Short mmCIF file of N, CA and C in Angstrom, two decimals:
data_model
loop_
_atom_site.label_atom_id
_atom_site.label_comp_id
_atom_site.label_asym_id
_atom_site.label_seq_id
_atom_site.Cartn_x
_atom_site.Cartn_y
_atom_site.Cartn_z
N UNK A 1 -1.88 5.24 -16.41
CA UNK A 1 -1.93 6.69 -16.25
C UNK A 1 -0.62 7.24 -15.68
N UNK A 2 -0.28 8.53 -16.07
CA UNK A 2 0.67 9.57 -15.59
C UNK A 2 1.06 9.30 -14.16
N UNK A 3 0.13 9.19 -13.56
CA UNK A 3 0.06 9.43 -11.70
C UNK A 3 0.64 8.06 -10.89
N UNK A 4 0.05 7.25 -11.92
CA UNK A 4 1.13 5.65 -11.17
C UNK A 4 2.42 5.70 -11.52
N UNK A 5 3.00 6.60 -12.26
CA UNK A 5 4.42 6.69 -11.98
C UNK A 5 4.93 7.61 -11.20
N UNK A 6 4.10 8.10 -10.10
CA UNK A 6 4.62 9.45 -8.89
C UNK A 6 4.81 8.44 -7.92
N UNK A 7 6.18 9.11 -7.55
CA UNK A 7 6.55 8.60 -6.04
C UNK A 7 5.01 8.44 -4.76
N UNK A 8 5.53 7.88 -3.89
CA UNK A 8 4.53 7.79 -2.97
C UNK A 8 4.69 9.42 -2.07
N UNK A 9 4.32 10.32 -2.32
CA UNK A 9 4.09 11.71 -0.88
C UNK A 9 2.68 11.40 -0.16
N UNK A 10 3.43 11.49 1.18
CA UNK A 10 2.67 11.54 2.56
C UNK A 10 1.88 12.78 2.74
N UNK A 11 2.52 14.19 2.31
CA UNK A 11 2.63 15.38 2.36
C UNK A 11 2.90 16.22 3.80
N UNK A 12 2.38 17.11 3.98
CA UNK A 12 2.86 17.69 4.89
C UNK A 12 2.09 17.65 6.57
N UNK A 13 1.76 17.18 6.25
CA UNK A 13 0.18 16.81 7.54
C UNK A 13 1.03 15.46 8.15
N UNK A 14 0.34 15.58 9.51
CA UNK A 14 1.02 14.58 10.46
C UNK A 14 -0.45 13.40 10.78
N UNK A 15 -1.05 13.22 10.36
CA UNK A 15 -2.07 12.00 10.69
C UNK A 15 -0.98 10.57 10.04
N UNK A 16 -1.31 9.46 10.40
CA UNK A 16 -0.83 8.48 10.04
C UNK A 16 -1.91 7.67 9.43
N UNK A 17 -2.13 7.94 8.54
CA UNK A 17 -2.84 7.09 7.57
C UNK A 17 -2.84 5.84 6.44
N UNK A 18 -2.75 4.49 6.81
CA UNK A 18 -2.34 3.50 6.03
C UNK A 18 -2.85 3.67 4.31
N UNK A 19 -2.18 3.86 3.62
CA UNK A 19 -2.59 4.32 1.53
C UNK A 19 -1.76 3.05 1.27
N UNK A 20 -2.17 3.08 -0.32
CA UNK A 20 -1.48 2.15 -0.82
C UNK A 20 -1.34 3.16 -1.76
N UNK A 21 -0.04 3.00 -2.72
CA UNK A 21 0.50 3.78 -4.09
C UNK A 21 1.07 2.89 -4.78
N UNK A 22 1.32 2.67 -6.16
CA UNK A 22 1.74 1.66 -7.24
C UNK A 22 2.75 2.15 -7.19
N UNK A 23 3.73 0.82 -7.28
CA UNK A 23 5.19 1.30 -7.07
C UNK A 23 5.39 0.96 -8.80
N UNK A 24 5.90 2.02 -9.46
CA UNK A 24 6.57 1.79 -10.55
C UNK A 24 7.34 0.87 -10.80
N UNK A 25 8.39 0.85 -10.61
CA UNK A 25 9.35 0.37 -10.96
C UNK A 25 9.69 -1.06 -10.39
N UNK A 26 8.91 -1.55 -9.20
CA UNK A 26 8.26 -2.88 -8.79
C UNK A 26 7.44 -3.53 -9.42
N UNK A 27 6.23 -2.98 -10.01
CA UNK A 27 5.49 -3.16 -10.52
C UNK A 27 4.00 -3.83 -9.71
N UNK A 28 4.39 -3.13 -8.80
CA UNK A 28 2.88 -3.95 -7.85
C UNK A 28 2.43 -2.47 -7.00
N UNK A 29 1.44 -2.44 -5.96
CA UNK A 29 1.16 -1.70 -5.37
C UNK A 29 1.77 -2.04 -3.77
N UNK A 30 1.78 -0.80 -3.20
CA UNK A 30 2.59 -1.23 -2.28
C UNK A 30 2.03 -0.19 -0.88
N UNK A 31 2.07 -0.14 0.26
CA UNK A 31 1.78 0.49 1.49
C UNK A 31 2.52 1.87 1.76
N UNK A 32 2.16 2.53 2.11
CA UNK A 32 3.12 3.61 2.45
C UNK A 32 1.92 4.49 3.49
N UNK A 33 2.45 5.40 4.78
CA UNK A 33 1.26 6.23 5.38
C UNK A 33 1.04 7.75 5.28
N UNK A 34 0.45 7.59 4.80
CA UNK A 34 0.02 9.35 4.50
C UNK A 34 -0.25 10.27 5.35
N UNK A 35 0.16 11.05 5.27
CA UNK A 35 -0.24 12.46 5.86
C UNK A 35 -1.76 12.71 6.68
N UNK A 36 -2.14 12.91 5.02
CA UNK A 36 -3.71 13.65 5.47
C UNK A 36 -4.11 14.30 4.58
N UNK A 37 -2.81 15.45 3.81
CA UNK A 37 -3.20 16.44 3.27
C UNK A 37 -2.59 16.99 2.43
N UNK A 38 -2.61 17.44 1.11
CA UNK A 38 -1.76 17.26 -0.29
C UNK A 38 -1.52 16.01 -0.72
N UNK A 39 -0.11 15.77 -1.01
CA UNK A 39 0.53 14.40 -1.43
C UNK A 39 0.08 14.64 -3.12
N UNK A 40 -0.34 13.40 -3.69
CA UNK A 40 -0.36 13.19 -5.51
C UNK A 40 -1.55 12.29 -5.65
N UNK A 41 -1.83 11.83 -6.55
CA UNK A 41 -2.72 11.12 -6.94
C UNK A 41 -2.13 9.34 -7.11
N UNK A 42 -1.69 9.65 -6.66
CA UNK A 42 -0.44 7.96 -6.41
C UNK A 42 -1.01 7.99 -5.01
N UNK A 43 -2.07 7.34 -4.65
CA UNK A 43 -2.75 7.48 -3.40
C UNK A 43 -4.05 6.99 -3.00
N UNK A 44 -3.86 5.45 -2.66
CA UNK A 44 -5.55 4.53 -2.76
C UNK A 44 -5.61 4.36 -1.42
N UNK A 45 -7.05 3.60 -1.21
CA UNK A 45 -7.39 3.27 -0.19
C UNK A 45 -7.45 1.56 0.09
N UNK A 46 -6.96 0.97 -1.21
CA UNK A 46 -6.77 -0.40 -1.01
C UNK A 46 -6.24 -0.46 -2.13
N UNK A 47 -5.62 -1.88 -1.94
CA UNK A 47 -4.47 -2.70 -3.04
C UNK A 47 -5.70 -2.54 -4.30
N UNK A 48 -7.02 -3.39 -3.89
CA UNK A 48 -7.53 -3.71 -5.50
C UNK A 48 -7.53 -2.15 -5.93
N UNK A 49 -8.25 -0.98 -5.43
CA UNK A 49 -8.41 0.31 -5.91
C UNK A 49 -7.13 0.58 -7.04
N UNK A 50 -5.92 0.45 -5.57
CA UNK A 50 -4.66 0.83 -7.05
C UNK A 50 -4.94 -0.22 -8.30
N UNK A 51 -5.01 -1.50 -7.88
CA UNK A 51 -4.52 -2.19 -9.26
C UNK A 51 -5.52 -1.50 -10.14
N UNK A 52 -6.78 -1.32 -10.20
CA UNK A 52 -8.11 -0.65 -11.01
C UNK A 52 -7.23 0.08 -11.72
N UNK A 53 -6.68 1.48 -10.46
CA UNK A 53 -6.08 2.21 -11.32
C UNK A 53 -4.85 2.44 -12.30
N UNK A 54 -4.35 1.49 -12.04
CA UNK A 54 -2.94 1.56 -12.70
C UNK A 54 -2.97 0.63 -13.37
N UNK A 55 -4.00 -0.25 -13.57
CA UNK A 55 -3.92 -1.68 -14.78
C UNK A 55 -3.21 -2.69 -13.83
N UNK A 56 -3.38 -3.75 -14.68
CA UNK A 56 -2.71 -5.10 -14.77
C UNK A 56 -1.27 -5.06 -14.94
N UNK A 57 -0.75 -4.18 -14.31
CA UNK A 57 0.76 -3.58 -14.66
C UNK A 57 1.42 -4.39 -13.87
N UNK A 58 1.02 -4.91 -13.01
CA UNK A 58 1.96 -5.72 -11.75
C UNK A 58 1.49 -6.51 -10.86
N UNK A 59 2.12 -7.31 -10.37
CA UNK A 59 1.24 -8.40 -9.28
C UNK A 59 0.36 -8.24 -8.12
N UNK A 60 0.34 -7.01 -7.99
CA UNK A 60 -0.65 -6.56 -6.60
C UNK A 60 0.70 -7.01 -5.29
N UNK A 61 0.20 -6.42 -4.28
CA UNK A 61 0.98 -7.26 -2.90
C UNK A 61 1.26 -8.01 -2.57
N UNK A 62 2.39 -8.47 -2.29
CA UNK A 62 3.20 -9.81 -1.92
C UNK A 62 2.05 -10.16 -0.77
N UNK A 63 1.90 -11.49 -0.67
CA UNK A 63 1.49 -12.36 0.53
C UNK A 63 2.36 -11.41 1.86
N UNK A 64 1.43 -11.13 2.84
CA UNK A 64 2.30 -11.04 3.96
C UNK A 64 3.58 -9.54 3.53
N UNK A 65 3.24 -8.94 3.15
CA UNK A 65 3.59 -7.93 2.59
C UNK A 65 4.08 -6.72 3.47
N UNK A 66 5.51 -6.63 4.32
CA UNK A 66 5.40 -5.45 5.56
C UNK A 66 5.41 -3.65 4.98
N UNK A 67 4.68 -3.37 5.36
CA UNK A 67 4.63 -2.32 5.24
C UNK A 67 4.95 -1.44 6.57
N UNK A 68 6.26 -0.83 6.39
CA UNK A 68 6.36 0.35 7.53
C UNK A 68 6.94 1.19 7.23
N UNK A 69 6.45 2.07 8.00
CA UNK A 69 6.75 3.53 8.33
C UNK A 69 7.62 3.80 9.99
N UNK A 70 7.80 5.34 10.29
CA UNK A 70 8.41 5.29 11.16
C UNK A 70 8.01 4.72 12.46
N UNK A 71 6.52 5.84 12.47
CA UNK A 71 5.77 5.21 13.85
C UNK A 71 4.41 3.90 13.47
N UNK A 72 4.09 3.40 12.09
CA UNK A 72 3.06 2.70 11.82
C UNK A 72 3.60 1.41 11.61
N UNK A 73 3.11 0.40 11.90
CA UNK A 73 3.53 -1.41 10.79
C UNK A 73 2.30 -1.47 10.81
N UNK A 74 1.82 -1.68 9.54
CA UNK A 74 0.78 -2.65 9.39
C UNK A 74 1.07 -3.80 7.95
N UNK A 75 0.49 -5.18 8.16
CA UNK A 75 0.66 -5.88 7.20
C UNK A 75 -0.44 -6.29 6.66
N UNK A 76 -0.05 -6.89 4.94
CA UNK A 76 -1.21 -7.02 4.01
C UNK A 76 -0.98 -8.53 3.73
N UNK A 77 -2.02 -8.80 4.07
CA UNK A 77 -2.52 -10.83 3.96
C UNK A 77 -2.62 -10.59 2.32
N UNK A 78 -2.44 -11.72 2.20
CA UNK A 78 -2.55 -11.85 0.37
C UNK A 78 -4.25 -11.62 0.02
N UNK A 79 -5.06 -12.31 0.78
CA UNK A 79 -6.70 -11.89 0.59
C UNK A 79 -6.97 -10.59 1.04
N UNK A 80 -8.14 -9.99 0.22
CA UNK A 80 -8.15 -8.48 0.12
C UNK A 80 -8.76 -7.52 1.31
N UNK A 81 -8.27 -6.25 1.77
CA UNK A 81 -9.00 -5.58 2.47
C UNK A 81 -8.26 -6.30 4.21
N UNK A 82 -6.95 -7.42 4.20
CA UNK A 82 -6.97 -7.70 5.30
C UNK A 82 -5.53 -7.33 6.41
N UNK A 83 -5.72 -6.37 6.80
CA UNK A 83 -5.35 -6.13 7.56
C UNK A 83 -4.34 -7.22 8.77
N UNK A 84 -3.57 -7.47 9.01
CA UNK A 84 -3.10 -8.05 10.33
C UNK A 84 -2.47 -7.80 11.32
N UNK A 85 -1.86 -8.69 12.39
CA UNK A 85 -1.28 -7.95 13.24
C UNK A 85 0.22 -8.72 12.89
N UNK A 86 1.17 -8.56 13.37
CA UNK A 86 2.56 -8.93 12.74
C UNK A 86 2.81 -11.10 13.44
N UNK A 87 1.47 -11.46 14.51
CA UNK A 87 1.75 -12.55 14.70
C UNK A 87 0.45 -13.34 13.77
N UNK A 88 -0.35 -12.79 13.16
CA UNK A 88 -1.79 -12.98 12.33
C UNK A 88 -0.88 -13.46 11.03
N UNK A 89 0.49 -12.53 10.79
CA UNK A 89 0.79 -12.56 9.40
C UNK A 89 1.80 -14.08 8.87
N UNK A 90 2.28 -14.26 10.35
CA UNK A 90 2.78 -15.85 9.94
C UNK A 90 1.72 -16.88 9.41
N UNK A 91 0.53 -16.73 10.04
CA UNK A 91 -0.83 -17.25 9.74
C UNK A 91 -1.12 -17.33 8.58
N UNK A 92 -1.20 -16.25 7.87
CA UNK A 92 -1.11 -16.12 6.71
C UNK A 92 -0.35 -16.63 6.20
N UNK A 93 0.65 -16.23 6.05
CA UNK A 93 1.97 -17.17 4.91
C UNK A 93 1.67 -18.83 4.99
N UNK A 94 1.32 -19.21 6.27
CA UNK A 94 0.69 -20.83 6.08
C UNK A 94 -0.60 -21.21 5.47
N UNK A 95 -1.22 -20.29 4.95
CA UNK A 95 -2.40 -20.77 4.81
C UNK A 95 -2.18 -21.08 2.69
#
């Protein structure tokens, strides 16, 4: 679809909200934190959601995957929905 090729917008709202958006030109989905309010339709609530939406277009999230923003880090374990903390994520990469 049209919308997996929009940049990632946060929009104009200040909540810090962990999204995932398909990065084009990577070809996987990737973290970015949202706003709250506007932004695009380049805008999930988990890695599998994007891949649904954007197809088999790309590998999904790197193992251990950092995602940051100015005031947020959060990281994505290669298994789904998991959240870590930045000493959880070495954990990960060994497993």
């Amino acid at each position: 679809p049209d919308h997996c090729r929009l940049p990632p917008d946060p929009g104009p709202c200040k909540a810090r909200l962990p999204k995932v958006f398909y990065n084009w030109q990577a070809k996987r989905c990737q973290g970015f934190t949202y706003g709250g309010c506007h932004g695009n339709l380049n805008r999930f609530d988990s890695v599998e959601m994007c891949q649904l939406a954007c197809g088999g277009q790309g590998r999904g999230a790197p193992s251990c995957q950092e995602w940051n923003s100015a005031t947020v880090v959060f990281f994505h374990c290669s298994f789904p929905k998991e959240f870590l903390s930045p000493s959880s994520c070495l954990a990960c990469e060994e497993r």
